[in-house]
Amino acid sequence: MEKIRIRWQITKDWQLLFPFLGAFLVLLTAYLFSRRFLHLFGLNNTLWEWPITLFLVAVFYGIMVRFFLWCFKKLENRWVVDQRWEMIAIFIVFAITGSVSAKFAEPLTHFIGIDRGTHSGWIYWPIRILIILPIYQVLLVLFGWLFGQFRFFWDFEKKMLKRMGLGFFFR
């Protein structure tokens, strides 16, 4: 436990929530990937279903943990945070925001009468992306606030909108 505290610069017990929550969410994602993989190849309800699932969870978990640690190393000098555990909180906020905004976009596109089955992908996907964009912007700041990273995400939001040509909102 002391190695985790030192590695992630944890000074208070409640900050341990973020490394453990991050590890749990990566494990959950690895499980969902492995189940999707089994379903894709028709290996559900077979004798080998759970041994293959456990093997794939271990493989996907290892790959994702290595990838995220590589990302932490690359972004450590670019993102201004006081302690390393805050980077885990930031990654969690990005993951939750992306997933939730994509989920919110489906009923909104249906509400305005645009469905994947009735419209061409050339119409459906650009409209869905245009719907996701403002939802994502709002949720990013909201979830950033909930996870104690409001300042980081507010600055990130301003920079992103300026790059999109919408910087006039912040003058």
XYZ file of C-alpha atoms in Angstrom:
171
model
C 0.000 0.000 0.000
C 2.892 2.307 0.764
C 4.240 1.854 -2.793
C 0.899 3.041 -4.180
C 0.919 6.077 -1.875
C 4.427 7.037 -2.947
C 3.959 6.342 -6.665
C 0.732 8.372 -6.956
C 1.705 11.049 -4.389
C -1.207 10.222 -2.107
C -1.216 12.230 1.114
C -4.730 11.513 2.438
C -6.611 8.243 2.714
C -9.574 9.379 0.579
C -7.207 9.889 -2.366
C -6.686 6.108 -2.482
C -10.156 5.958 -4.019
C -8.805 7.083 -7.405
C -6.149 4.388 -8.035
C -8.565 1.679 -6.876
C -11.480 3.110 -8.846
C -9.249 3.393 -11.904
C -8.066 -0.221 -11.563
C -11.667 -1.388 -11.109
C -12.889 0.524 -14.173
C -10.053 -0.874 -16.302
C -10.939 -4.378 -15.090
C -14.617 -3.786 -15.893
C -13.698 -2.526 -19.367
C -11.463 -5.562 -19.945
C -14.356 -7.816 -18.932
C -16.789 -6.041 -21.271
C -14.281 -6.247 -24.142
C -13.764 -9.962 -23.554
C -17.511 -10.654 -23.433
C -17.995 -8.691 -26.666
C -15.144 -10.661 -28.231
C -16.748 -13.972 -27.211
C -20.098 -12.859 -28.564
C -18.490 -11.736 -31.821
C -17.017 -15.194 -32.432
C -20.029 -17.122 -31.141
C -18.247 -18.608 -28.124
C -21.033 -17.839 -25.643
C -22.663 -20.803 -23.893
C -19.808 -23.166 -24.662
C -17.593 -25.234 -22.429
C -14.705 -22.816 -22.974
C -16.680 -19.635 -22.327
C -15.344 -18.789 -18.851
C -11.738 -19.953 -19.289
C -11.516 -17.867 -22.472
C -13.223 -14.950 -20.729
C -10.754 -15.012 -17.849
C -7.805 -15.293 -20.222
C -9.026 -12.391 -22.359
C -9.751 -10.251 -19.283
C -6.150 -10.754 -18.145
C -4.788 -9.934 -21.612
C -6.976 -6.841 -22.125
C -6.321 -5.641 -18.563
C -2.564 -5.926 -19.038
C -2.661 -4.114 -22.365
C -4.843 -1.295 -21.043
C -2.839 -0.784 -17.847
C 0.398 -0.558 -19.842
C -1.256 1.868 -22.267
C -2.572 4.109 -19.487
C 0.759 4.136 -17.665
C 2.409 5.106 -20.955
C -0.172 7.904 -21.337
C 0.510 9.104 -17.786
C 4.197 9.294 -18.558
C 3.596 11.246 -21.798
C 1.083 13.661 -20.261
C 2.804 14.162 -16.917
C 4.663 17.260 -18.103
C 1.840 18.641 -20.266
C -0.964 18.563 -17.720
C -0.594 20.872 -14.768
C -1.620 18.886 -11.681
C -0.401 19.096 -8.110
C -0.245 15.351 -7.451
C -0.046 12.315 -9.722
C -3.286 10.761 -8.411
C -5.135 13.672 -10.012
C -4.172 12.299 -13.421
C -6.145 9.152 -12.621
C -9.153 11.315 -11.715
C -8.765 13.195 -15.000
C -8.665 9.964 -17.023
C -11.756 8.714 -15.189
C -13.581 11.970 -15.965
C -12.697 11.700 -19.661
C -13.931 8.096 -19.769
C -17.202 8.782 -17.976
C -17.900 11.932 -19.984
C -17.342 10.230 -23.323
C -19.549 7.290 -22.430
C -22.370 9.348 -20.952
C -22.437 11.902 -23.779
C -22.579 9.101 -26.364
C -25.463 7.486 -24.445
C -27.345 10.806 -24.240
C -26.972 11.405 -27.981
C -28.942 8.294 -28.975
C -32.310 9.360 -27.512
C -31.782 12.938 -28.698
C -31.224 11.875 -32.297
C -34.287 9.656 -32.016
C -36.261 12.584 -30.531
C -35.500 14.818 -33.532
C -36.503 11.974 -35.854
C -33.134 10.753 -37.057
C -32.437 7.059 -36.611
C -29.624 4.885 -37.880
C -32.020 2.520 -39.631
C -34.021 5.167 -41.484
C -31.284 7.613 -42.486
C -28.033 7.281 -44.346
C -24.856 7.142 -42.294
C -23.756 10.292 -44.112
C -26.644 12.130 -42.440
C -26.966 10.224 -39.152
C -23.349 10.347 -37.933
C -22.572 14.033 -38.582
C -25.803 15.022 -36.833
C -25.084 12.678 -33.935
C -21.563 14.117 -33.566
C -22.988 17.648 -33.616
C -25.392 16.611 -30.848
C -22.649 14.924 -28.804
C -20.319 17.935 -28.946
C -22.271 20.378 -26.709
C -23.334 17.563 -24.373
C -19.685 16.541 -24.009
C -18.565 20.103 -23.266
C -21.085 20.551 -20.462
C -20.602 17.102 -18.974
C -16.809 17.438 -19.020
C -16.929 20.437 -16.710
C -19.706 18.875 -14.587
C -17.896 15.568 -14.039
C -14.620 17.438 -13.572
C -16.263 19.378 -10.759
C -17.705 16.203 -9.215
C -14.240 14.603 -9.202
C -12.551 17.702 -7.758
C -10.827 18.743 -10.993
C -12.945 21.717 -11.997
C -10.010 24.096 -12.589
C -8.233 21.638 -14.892
C -11.342 20.956 -16.970
C -12.436 24.581 -17.102
C -9.032 25.532 -18.510
C -9.119 22.509 -20.843
C -12.589 23.503 -22.031
C -11.563 27.073 -22.790
C -8.514 25.884 -24.733
C -10.561 23.356 -26.715
C -13.268 25.862 -27.635
C -10.673 28.448 -28.675
C -9.107 25.883 -31.002
C -12.545 25.199 -32.486
C -12.976 28.911 -33.230
C -15.435 29.496 -30.395
C -13.052 31.477 -28.189
C -15.299 34.541 -28.375
C -17.380 32.948 -25.593
C -14.542 33.650 -23.129
C -13.704 37.275 -23.861
